[in-house]
PDB file of C-alpha atoms in Angstrom:
ATOM      1  CA  MET G   1     -23.332   0.519  18.092  1.00 56.00           C
ATOM      2  CA  SER G   2     -21.747  -0.879  21.046  1.00 61.00           C
ATOM      3  CA  SER G   3     -17.958  -1.840  21.677  1.00 74.00           C
ATOM      4  CA  LYS G   4     -18.031  -5.538  22.765  1.00 83.00           C
ATOM      5  CA  PRO G   5     -18.969  -8.586  19.995  1.00 89.00           C
ATOM      6  CA  VAL G   6     -21.686  -9.509  18.653  1.00 93.00           C
ATOM      7  CA  GLN G   7     -23.921 -12.108  17.774  1.00 95.00           C
ATOM      8  CA  THR G   8     -26.035 -13.375  14.759  1.00 96.00           C
ATOM      9  CA  LEU G   9     -29.242 -14.994  16.585  1.00 97.00           C
ATOM     10  CA  ARG G  10     -32.180 -15.296  13.962  1.00 97.00           C
ATOM     11  CA  ARG G  11     -35.553 -15.458  16.816  1.00 97.00           C
ATOM     12  CA  VAL G  12     -35.714 -14.146  20.035  1.00 97.00           C
ATOM     13  CA  VAL G  13     -38.610 -14.375  22.170  1.00 98.00           C
ATOM     14  CA  ILE G  14     -37.844 -11.587  25.481  1.00 98.00           C
ATOM     15  CA  ARG G  15     -40.297 -11.808  27.999  1.00 98.00           C
ATOM     16  CA  PHE G  16     -40.747  -8.696  30.976  1.00 98.00           C
ATOM     17  CA  ALA G  17     -42.689  -9.178  33.963  1.00 97.00           C
ATOM     18  CA  GLY G  18     -42.965  -7.501  37.221  1.00 96.00           C
ATOM     19  CA  ASP G  19     -45.916  -6.180  39.259  1.00 93.00           C
ATOM     20  CA  SER G  20     -48.720  -4.500  37.223  1.00 84.00           C
ATOM     21  CA  GLY G  21     -47.444  -0.950  39.046  1.00 85.00           C
ATOM     22  CA  ASP G  22     -43.911  -2.253  37.004  1.00 91.00           C
ATOM     23  CA  GLY G  23     -45.046  -0.401  33.738  1.00 92.00           C
ATOM     24  CA  MET G  24     -43.935  -3.757  31.793  1.00 95.00           C
ATOM     25  CA  GLN G  25     -46.971  -2.665  29.019  1.00 93.00           C
ATOM     26  CA  LEU G  26     -44.844   0.014  28.524  1.00 94.00           C
ATOM     27  CA  THR G  27     -41.337  -1.488  28.206  1.00 96.00           C
ATOM     28  CA  GLY G  28     -42.509  -3.933  26.024  1.00 96.00           C
ATOM     29  CA  ASP G  29     -44.521  -1.254  23.799  1.00 94.00           C
ATOM     30  CA  ARG G  30     -41.421   0.167  23.308  1.00 95.00           C
ATOM     31  CA  PHE G  31     -39.436  -2.272  22.388  1.00 97.00           C
ATOM     32  CA  THR G  32     -41.621  -3.797  19.922  1.00 95.00           C
ATOM     33  CA  SER G  33     -41.942  -0.222  18.094  1.00 93.00           C
ATOM     34  CA  ASP G  34     -38.285   0.093  17.712  1.00 93.00           C
ATOM     35  CA  THR G  35     -38.151  -3.682  17.197  1.00 95.00           C
ATOM     36  CA  ALA G  36     -40.586  -3.103  14.020  1.00 93.00           C
ATOM     37  CA  ARG G  37     -38.377  -0.017  13.109  1.00 91.00           C
ATOM     38  CA  LEU G  38     -36.049  -2.675  12.381  1.00 92.00           C
ATOM     39  CA  GLY G  39     -37.159  -4.715  10.016  1.00 93.00           C
ATOM     40  CA  ASN G  40     -38.062  -7.310  12.324  1.00 95.00           C
ATOM     41  CA  ASP G  41     -41.151  -9.750  11.801  1.00 94.00           C
ATOM     42  CA  LEU G  42     -42.713 -10.405  15.289  1.00 95.00           C
ATOM     43  CA  SER G  43     -45.542 -11.029  17.324  1.00 95.00           C
ATOM     44  CA  THR G  44     -46.229 -10.168  21.313  1.00 95.00           C
ATOM     45  CA  LEU G  45     -48.513 -11.007  23.891  1.00 93.00           C
ATOM     46  CA  PRO G  46     -49.267  -9.090  27.079  1.00 91.00           C
ATOM     47  CA  ASN G  47     -50.284 -10.645  30.009  1.00 90.00           C
ATOM     48  CA  PHE G  48     -52.509  -9.226  32.814  1.00 83.00           C
ATOM     49  CA  PRO G  49     -53.510  -9.848  36.350  1.00 77.00           C
ATOM     50  CA  ALA G  50     -56.645 -11.771  36.624  1.00 68.00           C
ATOM     51  CA  GLU G  51     -57.215 -10.380  40.007  1.00 68.00           C
ATOM     52  CA  ILE G  52     -58.224  -6.263  40.404  1.00 66.00           C
ATOM     53  CA  ARG G  53     -55.831  -4.104  43.257  1.00 72.00           C
ATOM     54  CA  ALA G  54     -53.302  -7.626  44.358  1.00 79.00           C
ATOM     55  CA  PRO G  55     -50.791  -6.840  46.928  1.00 84.00           C
ATOM     56  CA  GLN G  56     -47.836  -5.935  45.599  1.00 86.00           C
ATOM     57  CA  GLY G  57     -45.155  -7.579  44.940  1.00 87.00           C
ATOM     58  CA  THR G  58     -47.428 -10.851  44.906  1.00 91.00           C
ATOM     59  CA  LEU G  59     -48.009 -13.594  42.342  1.00 91.00           C
ATOM     60  CA  PRO G  60     -51.941 -12.493  41.261  1.00 88.00           C
ATOM     61  CA  GLY G  61     -50.192  -9.161  40.735  1.00 89.00           C
ATOM     62  CA  VAL G  62     -47.538 -10.076  38.557  1.00 93.00           C
ATOM     63  CA  SER G  63     -48.408  -8.958  35.050  1.00 92.00           C
ATOM     64  CA  SER G  64     -46.043  -9.451  31.635  1.00 96.00           C
ATOM     65  CA  PHE G  65     -45.357  -8.349  28.275  1.00 96.00           C
ATOM     66  CA  GLN G  66     -43.549 -10.638  25.336  1.00 97.00           C
ATOM     67  CA  LEU G  67     -42.109 -10.506  22.660  1.00 97.00           C
ATOM     68  CA  HIS G  68     -41.232 -12.713  19.197  1.00 98.00           C
ATOM     69  CA  PHE G  69     -38.965 -11.185  16.900  1.00 97.00           C
ATOM     70  CA  ALA G  70     -37.878 -12.854  13.912  1.00 97.00           C
ATOM     71  CA  ASP G  71     -35.773 -12.806  10.856  1.00 97.00           C
ATOM     72  CA  HIS G  72     -38.321 -14.913   8.763  1.00 96.00           C
ATOM     73  CA  ASP G  73     -41.926 -15.259   9.309  1.00 94.00           C
ATOM     74  CA  VAL G  74     -42.945 -14.964  13.122  1.00 95.00           C
ATOM     75  CA  LEU G  75     -46.689 -16.126  13.232  1.00 93.00           C
ATOM     76  CA  THR G  76     -46.974 -16.723  17.555  1.00 95.00           C
ATOM     77  CA  PRO G  77     -46.050 -15.289  20.918  1.00 95.00           C
ATOM     78  CA  GLY G  78     -42.985 -18.117  20.968  1.00 94.00           C
ATOM     79  CA  ASP G  79     -43.735 -20.948  23.999  1.00 90.00           C
ATOM     80  CA  ALA G  80     -40.947 -20.533  25.709  1.00 94.00           C
ATOM     81  CA  PRO G  81     -38.935 -17.037  26.741  1.00 97.00           C
ATOM     82  CA  ASP G  82     -35.370 -16.952  26.310  1.00 97.00           C
ATOM     83  CA  VAL G  83     -35.118 -14.678  28.255  1.00 98.00           C
ATOM     84  CA  LEU G  84     -36.813 -13.141  30.997  1.00 98.00           C
ATOM     85  CA  VAL G  85     -36.745  -9.841  33.389  1.00 98.00           C
ATOM     86  CA  ALA G  86     -37.968 -10.751  36.569  1.00 98.00           C
ATOM     87  CA  MET G  87     -38.536  -7.094  38.650  1.00 97.00           C
ATOM     88  CA  ASN G  88     -39.293  -8.902  42.033  1.00 97.00           C
ATOM     89  CA  PRO G  89     -40.008 -12.649  43.516  1.00 97.00           C
ATOM     90  CA  ALA G  90     -43.271 -12.752  41.798  1.00 96.00           C
ATOM     91  CA  ALA G  91     -41.502 -12.241  38.247  1.00 97.00           C
ATOM     92  CA  LEU G  92     -39.390 -14.605  38.919  1.00 98.00           C
ATOM     93  CA  ARG G  93     -41.654 -17.416  40.321  1.00 97.00           C
ATOM     94  CA  ALA G  94     -44.415 -16.873  38.576  1.00 95.00           C
ATOM     95  CA  ASN G  95     -42.841 -17.907  34.789  1.00 97.00           C
ATOM     96  CA  LEU G  96     -40.281 -19.650  36.266  1.00 97.00           C
ATOM     97  CA  ALA G  97     -41.690 -22.806  34.549  1.00 96.00           C
ATOM     98  CA  ASP G  98     -41.836 -21.523  31.337  1.00 96.00           C
ATOM     99  CA  LEU G  99     -37.888 -20.241  31.036  1.00 96.00           C
ATOM    100  CA  PRO G 100     -36.477 -23.479  29.635  1.00 96.00           C
ATOM    101  CA  ARG G 101     -32.838 -24.854  30.865  1.00 96.00           C
ATOM    102  CA  GLY G 102     -29.870 -21.986  29.634  1.00 95.00           C
ATOM    103  CA  ALA G 103     -31.873 -19.141  29.145  1.00 97.00           C
ATOM    104  CA  THR G 104     -31.505 -16.239  30.315  1.00 97.00           C
ATOM    105  CA  ILE G 105     -32.618 -14.182  34.222  1.00 98.00           C
ATOM    106  CA  ILE G 106     -32.214 -10.983  34.315  1.00 98.00           C
ATOM    107  CA  ALA G 107     -33.345 -10.001  38.144  1.00 98.00           C
ATOM    108  CA  ASN G 108     -33.823  -6.621  39.619  1.00 98.00           C
ATOM    109  CA  SER G 109     -31.880  -8.138  42.924  1.00 97.00           C
ATOM    110  CA  ASP G 110     -33.159  -5.102  44.830  1.00 97.00           C
ATOM    111  CA  GLU G 111     -35.951  -6.230  44.987  1.00 97.00           C
ATOM    112  CA  PHE G 112     -34.821  -9.670  46.320  1.00 97.00           C
ATOM    113  CA  THR G 113     -35.230  -8.919  49.874  1.00 96.00           C
ATOM    114  CA  THR G 114     -36.442 -11.360  52.903  1.00 96.00           C
ATOM    115  CA  ARG G 115     -39.581  -9.935  52.956  1.00 96.00           C
ATOM    116  CA  ASN G 116     -40.820  -9.907  48.934  1.00 96.00           C
ATOM    117  CA  LEU G 117     -39.398 -13.466  49.061  1.00 97.00           C
ATOM    118  CA  ALA G 118     -41.671 -14.467  51.286  1.00 96.00           C
ATOM    119  CA  LYS G 119     -44.526 -13.411  50.028  1.00 95.00           C
ATOM    120  CA  VAL G 120     -44.141 -15.717  47.111  1.00 95.00           C
ATOM    121  CA  GLY G 121     -43.124 -18.791  49.035  1.00 95.00           C
ATOM    122  CA  TYR G 122     -39.450 -18.322  48.383  1.00 96.00           C
ATOM    123  CA  GLN G 123     -37.359 -19.877  51.984  1.00 95.00           C
ATOM    124  CA  THR G 124     -34.018 -18.902  50.627  1.00 96.00           C
ATOM    125  CA  ASN G 125     -32.993 -16.583  47.828  1.00 97.00           C
ATOM    126  CA  PRO G 126     -32.770 -18.291  44.155  1.00 97.00           C
ATOM    127  CA  LEU G 127     -30.278 -15.487  43.311  1.00 97.00           C
ATOM    128  CA  GLU G 128     -28.021 -17.353  45.869  1.00 96.00           C
ATOM    129  CA  ASP G 129     -28.836 -20.220  47.007  1.00 95.00           C
ATOM    130  CA  GLY G 130     -27.645 -22.385  43.895  1.00 95.00           C
ATOM    131  CA  SER G 131     -31.532 -23.516  42.924  1.00 96.00           C
ATOM    132  CA  LEU G 132     -30.890 -21.139  39.526  1.00 97.00           C
ATOM    133  CA  ASP G 133     -27.484 -22.928  38.246  1.00 96.00           C
ATOM    134  CA  SER G 134     -29.515 -24.302  34.821  1.00 96.00           C
ATOM    135  CA  TRP G 135     -30.502 -21.283  34.253  1.00 97.00           C
ATOM    136  CA  GLN G 136     -27.730 -17.847  33.434  1.00 96.00           C
ATOM    137  CA  VAL G 137     -29.034 -15.197  35.831  1.00 97.00           C
ATOM    138  CA  HIS G 138     -28.111 -11.817  35.591  1.00 97.00           C
ATOM    139  CA  PRO G 139     -28.731 -10.266  39.541  1.00 97.00           C
ATOM    140  CA  VAL G 140     -28.619  -6.435  38.626  1.00 97.00           C
ATOM    141  CA  ALA G 141     -29.880  -3.941  41.134  1.00 97.00           C
ATOM    142  CA  LEU G 142     -31.620  -2.292  38.732  1.00 97.00           C
ATOM    143  CA  THR G 143     -33.816   0.631  41.396  1.00 96.00           C
ATOM    144  CA  SER G 144     -30.946   0.709  42.559  1.00 96.00           C
ATOM    145  CA  ILE G 145     -28.449   2.010  40.104  1.00 97.00           C
ATOM    146  CA  THR G 146     -31.995   4.206  38.855  1.00 97.00           C
ATOM    147  CA  VAL G 147     -32.031   6.326  41.382  1.00 96.00           C
ATOM    148  CA  GLU G 148     -28.581   6.443  41.534  1.00 95.00           C
ATOM    149  CA  ALA G 149     -28.659   7.693  37.743  1.00 94.00           C
ATOM    150  CA  LEU G 150     -30.368  10.439  38.946  1.00 95.00           C
ATOM    151  CA  ALA G 151     -28.718  12.050  42.229  1.00 91.00           C
ATOM    152  CA  THR G 152     -29.439  14.937  40.456  1.00 86.00           C
ATOM    153  CA  THR G 153     -32.549  14.674  39.715  1.00 77.00           C
ATOM    154  CA  SER G 154     -33.695  16.674  43.088  1.00 73.00           C
ATOM    155  CA  ALA G 155     -37.250  17.405  41.541  1.00 83.00           C
ATOM    156  CA  LEU G 156     -38.697  13.760  42.058  1.00 89.00           C
ATOM    157  CA  THR G 157     -38.664  11.585  45.356  1.00 91.00           C
ATOM    158  CA  ARG G 158     -36.968   8.591  45.359  1.00 91.00           C
ATOM    159  CA  LYS G 159     -40.466   6.570  45.336  1.00 91.00           C
ATOM    160  CA  GLU G 160     -41.374   9.383  41.991  1.00 91.00           C
ATOM    161  CA  LYS G 161     -37.491   7.749  41.363  1.00 94.00           C
ATOM    162  CA  GLU G 162     -37.993   4.524  41.047  1.00 94.00           C
ATOM    163  CA  ARG G 163     -40.175   4.445  38.863  1.00 94.00           C
ATOM    164  CA  ALA G 164     -38.602   4.869  36.423  1.00 95.00           C
ATOM    165  CA  LYS G 165     -36.260   2.058  36.580  1.00 97.00           C
ATOM    166  CA  ASN G 166     -38.472   0.248  33.368  1.00 97.00           C
ATOM    167  CA  MET G 167     -36.755   2.650  31.106  1.00 97.00           C
ATOM    168  CA  PHE G 168     -33.649   1.001  32.429  1.00 97.00           C
ATOM    169  CA  ALA G 169     -34.691  -2.051  31.874  1.00 97.00           C
ATOM    170  CA  LEU G 170     -35.912  -1.042  28.479  1.00 97.00           C
ATOM    171  CA  GLY G 171     -32.591   0.785  27.831  1.00 97.00           C
ATOM    172  CA  LEU G 172     -29.989  -2.222  28.835  1.00 97.00           C
ATOM    173  CA  LEU G 173     -32.182  -4.757  26.947  1.00 97.00           C
ATOM    174  CA  SER G 174     -31.780  -1.882  23.794  1.00 97.00           C
ATOM    175  CA  TRP G 175     -27.814  -2.254  24.202  1.00 97.00           C
ATOM    176  CA  MET G 176     -28.462  -6.430  24.224  1.00 97.00           C
ATOM    177  CA  TYR G 177     -29.673  -6.919  21.335  1.00 97.00           C
ATOM    178  CA  SER G 178     -28.670  -3.897  18.913  1.00 95.00           C
ATOM    179  CA  ARG G 179     -32.519  -1.281  19.123  1.00 94.00           C
ATOM    180  CA  PRO G 180     -32.218   2.467  19.394  1.00 92.00           C
ATOM    181  CA  ILE G 181     -33.661   4.089  21.937  1.00 94.00           C
ATOM    182  CA  GLU G 182     -33.990   7.558  19.891  1.00 95.00           C
ATOM    183  CA  PRO G 183     -37.607   6.502  19.569  1.00 95.00           C
ATOM    184  CA  THR G 184     -38.842   6.041  22.894  1.00 96.00           C
ATOM    185  CA  GLU G 185     -36.592   9.529  23.544  1.00 96.00           C
ATOM    186  CA  ALA G 186     -38.737  11.082  20.933  1.00 96.00           C
ATOM    187  CA  PHE G 187     -42.582   9.084  22.397  1.00 95.00           C
ATOM    188  CA  LEU G 188     -41.089   9.798  25.949  1.00 96.00           C
ATOM    189  CA  ALA G 189     -41.748  13.919  25.031  1.00 96.00           C
ATOM    190  CA  GLY G 190     -44.423  13.842  23.435  1.00 95.00           C
ATOM    191  CA  LYS G 191     -45.516  11.948  26.706  1.00 93.00           C
ATOM    192  CA  PHE G 192     -44.444  14.009  29.140  1.00 93.00           C
ATOM    193  CA  THR G 193     -44.809  17.100  27.435  1.00 92.00           C
ATOM    194  CA  SER G 194     -45.900  18.810  30.483  1.00 92.00           C
ATOM    195  CA  LYS G 195     -44.064  17.524  33.546  1.00 92.00           C
ATOM    196  CA  PRO G 196     -40.279  17.530  32.367  1.00 91.00           C
ATOM    197  CA  GLU G 197     -38.534  16.609  35.455  1.00 92.00           C
ATOM    198  CA  VAL G 198     -40.564  13.439  34.910  1.00 93.00           C
ATOM    199  CA  LEU G 199     -39.926  13.430  31.308  1.00 94.00           C
ATOM    200  CA  ALA G 200     -35.889  13.928  32.395  1.00 94.00           C
ATOM    201  CA  ALA G 201     -35.894  11.343  34.871  1.00 95.00           C
ATOM    202  CA  ASN G 202     -37.402   8.269  32.257  1.00 95.00           C
ATOM    203  CA  VAL G 203     -34.863   9.325  29.498  1.00 96.00           C
ATOM    204  CA  ALA G 204     -31.519   9.646  32.132  1.00 96.00           C
ATOM    205  CA  ALA G 205     -32.628   6.004  33.033  1.00 97.00           C
ATOM    206  CA  LEU G 206     -32.988   4.689  29.604  1.00 97.00           C
ATOM    207  CA  ARG G 207     -29.848   6.179  29.113  1.00 97.00           C
ATOM    208  CA  ALA G 208     -28.354   5.206  31.808  1.00 97.00           C
ATOM    209  CA  GLY G 209     -29.582   1.688  31.262  1.00 97.00           C
ATOM    210  CA  TRP G 210     -27.827   1.427  27.575  1.00 96.00           C
ATOM    211  CA  ASN G 211     -24.947   2.901  29.010  1.00 96.00           C
ATOM    212  CA  PHE G 212     -24.424  -0.082  31.697  1.00 96.00           C
ATOM    213  CA  GLY G 213     -24.798  -2.653  29.805  1.00 95.00           C
ATOM    214  CA  GLU G 214     -21.739  -1.041  27.404  1.00 93.00           C
ATOM    215  CA  THR G 215     -19.911  -0.550  30.466  1.00 94.00           C
ATOM    216  CA  THR G 216     -20.704  -3.298  33.076  1.00 94.00           C
ATOM    217  CA  GLU G 217     -18.794  -7.176  32.462  1.00 91.00           C
ATOM    218  CA  GLU G 218     -22.074  -8.974  33.494  1.00 91.00           C
ATOM    219  CA  PHE G 219     -22.670  -9.154  29.706  1.00 92.00           C
ATOM    220  CA  ALA G 220     -19.515 -10.041  27.522  1.00 87.00           C
ATOM    221  CA  SER G 221     -21.410  -9.936  24.040  1.00 90.00           C
ATOM    222  CA  THR G 222     -24.810  -8.104  22.280  1.00 95.00           C
ATOM    223  CA  TYR G 223     -26.634  -9.639  19.899  1.00 96.00           C
ATOM    224  CA  ALA G 224     -28.168  -8.745  15.813  1.00 96.00           C
ATOM    225  CA  VAL G 225     -31.576  -9.765  14.610  1.00 97.00           C
ATOM    226  CA  SER G 226     -31.489  -9.059  11.153  1.00 96.00           C
ATOM    227  CA  PRO G 227     -34.537  -8.067   9.440  1.00 95.00           C
ATOM    228  CA  ALA G 228     -37.178 -10.491   7.579  1.00 95.00           C
ATOM    229  CA  PRO G 229     -38.400 -10.083   4.089  1.00 93.00           C
ATOM    230  CA  MET G 230     -41.146  -7.541   3.069  1.00 88.00           C
ATOM    231  CA  ALA G 231     -42.517  -6.476   0.586  1.00 88.00           C
ATOM    232  CA  ALA G 232     -42.466  -3.451   0.588  1.00 86.00           C
ATOM    233  CA  GLY G 233     -45.593  -0.976   1.834  1.00 87.00           C
ATOM    234  CA  THR G 234     -46.963   1.010   4.295  1.00 86.00           C
ATOM    235  CA  TYR G 235     -46.926  -1.180   7.818  1.00 82.00           C
ATOM    236  CA  ARG G 236     -48.880  -0.756  10.486  1.00 81.00           C
ATOM    237  CA  ASN G 237     -48.647  -2.262  14.051  1.00 80.00           C
ATOM    238  CA  VAL G 238     -52.027  -3.743  14.964  1.00 85.00           C
ATOM    239  CA  THR G 239     -52.893  -5.002  18.332  1.00 85.00           C
ATOM    240  CA  GLY G 240     -55.452  -7.826  19.009  1.00 88.00           C
ATOM    241  CA  ASN G 241     -57.915  -5.085  20.663  1.00 91.00           C
ATOM    242  CA  THR G 242     -57.770  -3.132  17.806  1.00 92.00           C
ATOM    243  CA  ALA G 243     -58.870  -5.816  15.692  1.00 94.00           C
ATOM    244  CA  LEU G 244     -61.166  -6.965  17.495  1.00 95.00           C
ATOM    245  CA  ALA G 245     -62.618  -3.400  17.120  1.00 96.00           C
ATOM    246  CA  LEU G 246     -62.167  -3.637  13.363  1.00 96.00           C
ATOM    247  CA  GLY G 247     -64.118  -6.753  13.112  1.00 97.00           C
ATOM    248  CA  LEU G 248     -66.622  -5.781  14.889  1.00 97.00           C
ATOM    249  CA  VAL G 249     -67.291  -2.912  12.683  1.00 97.00           C
ATOM    250  CA  ALA G 250     -66.541  -4.403   9.177  1.00 97.00           C
ATOM    251  CA  ALA G 251     -69.215  -7.300  10.983  1.00 96.00           C
ATOM    252  CA  ALA G 252     -71.765  -4.751  11.285  1.00 96.00           C
ATOM    253  CA  HIS G 253     -71.218  -3.122   8.335  1.00 95.00           C
ATOM    254  CA  ARG G 254     -71.713  -6.720   6.913  1.00 96.00           C
ATOM    255  CA  SER G 255     -74.819  -6.929   8.238  1.00 95.00           C
ATOM    256  CA  GLY G 256     -76.228  -3.954   7.607  1.00 95.00           C
ATOM    257  CA  LEU G 257     -76.754  -3.289  11.483  1.00 96.00           C
ATOM    258  CA  PRO G 258     -75.753  -0.147  13.548  1.00 96.00           C
ATOM    259  CA  LEU G 259     -73.419  -1.249  16.313  1.00 97.00           C
ATOM    260  CA  VAL G 260     -73.653  -0.643  19.710  1.00 97.00           C
ATOM    261  CA  LEU G 261     -70.939  -1.008  22.299  1.00 96.00           C
ATOM    262  CA  GLY G 262     -71.182  -1.320  26.054  1.00 95.00           C
ATOM    263  CA  SER G 263     -68.693  -1.214  28.472  1.00 94.00           C
ATOM    264  CA  TYR G 264     -67.361  -0.596  31.565  1.00 91.00           C
ATOM    265  CA  PRO G 265     -63.571   0.387  31.144  1.00 89.00           C
ATOM    266  CA  ILE G 266     -61.551  -2.489  32.286  1.00 83.00           C
ATOM    267  CA  THR G 267     -58.102  -2.838  31.308  1.00 79.00           C
ATOM    268  CA  PRO G 268     -56.592  -4.838  28.819  1.00 82.00           C
ATOM    269  CA  ALA G 269     -60.740  -4.115  27.487  1.00 86.00           C
ATOM    270  CA  SER G 270     -60.308  -0.819  27.551  1.00 90.00           C
ATOM    271  CA  ASP G 271     -58.887  -0.446  24.550  1.00 92.00           C
ATOM    272  CA  ILE G 272     -62.080  -1.458  22.613  1.00 94.00           C
ATOM    273  CA  LEU G 273     -63.922   1.155  23.874  1.00 95.00           C
ATOM    274  CA  HIS G 274     -60.679   3.908  23.370  1.00 94.00           C
ATOM    275  CA  THR G 275     -61.160   2.697  19.693  1.00 95.00           C
ATOM    276  CA  LEU G 276     -64.946   1.728  18.898  1.00 96.00           C
ATOM    277  CA  SER G 277     -65.804   5.467  20.509  1.00 95.00           C
ATOM    278  CA  GLY G 278     -63.426   7.464  17.729  1.00 94.00           C
ATOM    279  CA  LEU G 279     -65.169   5.671  14.337  1.00 94.00           C
ATOM    280  CA  LYS G 280     -68.681   6.973  14.737  1.00 94.00           C
ATOM    281  CA  ARG G 281     -68.133   7.803  11.495  1.00 94.00           C
ATOM    282  CA  PHE G 282     -69.247   3.835  10.695  1.00 94.00           C
ATOM    283  CA  GLY G 283     -72.669   3.866  12.903  1.00 92.00           C
ATOM    284  CA  VAL G 284     -70.813   3.006  15.832  1.00 96.00           C
ATOM    285  CA  THR G 285     -72.482   4.335  19.054  1.00 96.00           C
ATOM    286  CA  THR G 286     -70.199   3.463  21.781  1.00 96.00           C
ATOM    287  CA  LEU G 287     -72.141   4.013  25.829  1.00 95.00           C
ATOM    288  CA  GLN G 288     -69.884   4.016  28.698  1.00 94.00           C
ATOM    289  CA  ALA G 289     -71.472   1.958  32.007  1.00 92.00           C
ATOM    290  CA  GLU G 290     -71.122   2.607  35.109  1.00 90.00           C
ATOM    291  CA  ASP G 291     -70.225  -1.079  35.645  1.00 88.00           C
ATOM    292  CA  GLU G 292     -70.085  -4.574  34.508  1.00 88.00           C
ATOM    293  CA  ILE G 293     -73.589  -5.658  35.094  1.00 88.00           C
ATOM    294  CA  ALA G 294     -75.249  -2.439  32.726  1.00 92.00           C
ATOM    295  CA  ALA G 295     -72.915  -3.329  30.369  1.00 92.00           C
ATOM    296  CA  VAL G 296     -74.664  -5.759  29.928  1.00 90.00           C
ATOM    297  CA  GLY G 297     -77.868  -4.978  29.739  1.00 94.00           C
ATOM    298  CA  MET G 298     -77.067  -2.151  26.850  1.00 95.00           C
ATOM    299  CA  ALA G 299     -76.025  -4.222  24.743  1.00 95.00           C
ATOM    300  CA  LEU G 300     -78.820  -6.360  25.290  1.00 95.00           C
ATOM    301  CA  GLY G 301     -81.256  -3.700  24.737  1.00 96.00           C
ATOM    302  CA  ALA G 302     -78.946  -2.449  21.801  1.00 96.00           C
ATOM    303  CA  SER G 303     -79.558  -6.377  19.955  1.00 96.00           C
ATOM    304  CA  PHE G 304     -83.596  -6.295  20.895  1.00 96.00           C
ATOM    305  CA  GLY G 305     -83.602  -2.976  19.591  1.00 95.00           C
ATOM    306  CA  GLY G 306     -82.158  -4.075  16.481  1.00 95.00           C
ATOM    307  CA  ALA G 307     -78.753  -3.152  16.536  1.00 95.00           C
ATOM    308  CA  LEU G 308     -75.210  -5.501  17.022  1.00 96.00           C
ATOM    309  CA  GLY G 309     -75.096  -4.557  20.585  1.00 96.00           C
ATOM    310  CA  VAL G 310     -71.966  -5.549  21.797  1.00 96.00           C
ATOM    311  CA  THR G 311     -70.179  -5.882  25.410  1.00 93.00           C
ATOM    312  CA  SER G 312     -66.368  -6.142  26.252  1.00 91.00           C
ATOM    313  CA  THR G 313     -64.982  -7.083  29.489  1.00 86.00           C
ATOM    314  CA  SER G 314     -61.370  -8.906  31.422  1.00 81.00           C
ATOM    315  CA  GLY G 315     -61.253 -11.503  33.515  1.00 70.00           C
ATOM    316  CA  PRO G 316     -62.836  -9.544  36.808  1.00 66.00           C
ATOM    317  CA  GLY G 317     -64.787  -8.644  34.834  1.00 65.00           C
ATOM    318  CA  LEU G 318     -66.236 -11.504  33.215  1.00 69.00           C
ATOM    319  CA  ALA G 319     -66.272 -13.699  36.798  1.00 65.00           C
ATOM    320  CA  LEU G 320     -68.755 -10.691  38.290  1.00 63.00           C
ATOM    321  CA  LYS G 321     -70.973 -10.748  34.924  1.00 62.00           C
ATOM    322  CA  ALA G 322     -71.307 -14.788  35.270  1.00 65.00           C
ATOM    323  CA  GLU G 323     -72.433 -13.767  38.438  1.00 60.00           C
TER     324      GLU G 323
END
C-alpha cells in the first residue's frame, strides 16, 4: 500500500507509446492483465507501426498500447488518453494531438537528446521550452534510473539493462493506479525460466519503478478505480485476433466447410495463424506461406477446392498484396 494520498477515479485511459522495440505491447498487456484481476471492466487498443523496420526514433516506428478501464461498463478503448507514457520524442509527437489539455504526460527524459529531437522535427526540447504547459508533464529519466537500479547485475551489458525500462515504466504506472505487480513477477518467472539474469533484471526494474513512485516528490498521490459490477462466472481475456480466429471456426462450422488459412507471419496478424494452428480438431488447416502473395494463392486454391479459404495480414502485407 502506498503512503501517499489516494484519489478515487471512475475511469482512466492510459496510452503507452515508444519504439517498436521498447516493449509497449508487453507493458500494456501486463497492465491489462493486472487490471482485470482487480475486477475493472476494460477495453484495449494495440497499435503497431505501419512500416516494417522503421528507423529507430522516427514517427513511422512508433508503437502504442491504449487501455481504458473503469468501475462501470466499458464499450470502447477510449478516444482521448488521460495519461500518455512517451518513451521518446517520436512517441510524444505522434500522440500529442490525441491528448486533451490537462492530461498527464510521463516522458522518458533520457531519450530527449538533440539527435532524437531532430529526427521528428523538434527544434527545441518540448520538455523545457514551455510548449507543453497545457499538460501535466512529468519528465522521468526512465532509462538511466533503470540502468542504475540494475547496477549489481554484472552479467548484462548496459544495452541489455536499458531494455528493462518498460518494466520500470510498468512498475511506476502500477504504483500510480494501485495495480498489483506480483502477477507480473510470476509471469516474468515463467517467461524467463531459462534466463535467470534477464528475469532478475526485469523483476528488479519492475520493483524499482514501483519504489520510485512511492519515494519521489514528482507524484503527490496515487489513484484507485473500484471494480465494475459483474455477474459471477469465469471470464477470459480475448483480443481482436483471437475473436476473429474463433469467428472463422464458427463460420466454417455453420457453413459445413473445412477452414483453410494461408498466411505469412507478420505483426500483429500472426496471432490469427497461431490461434488457428491450435484448433485442428475443428477441421482447421493452417499453411505458413513464404510471402503474402503465396498466402493469397493458398486461400484462393482452397476456395476453388471447396473449402472456406482465408488469408490474414497487416498493413505492410496488405500493401504488397494490393500491388
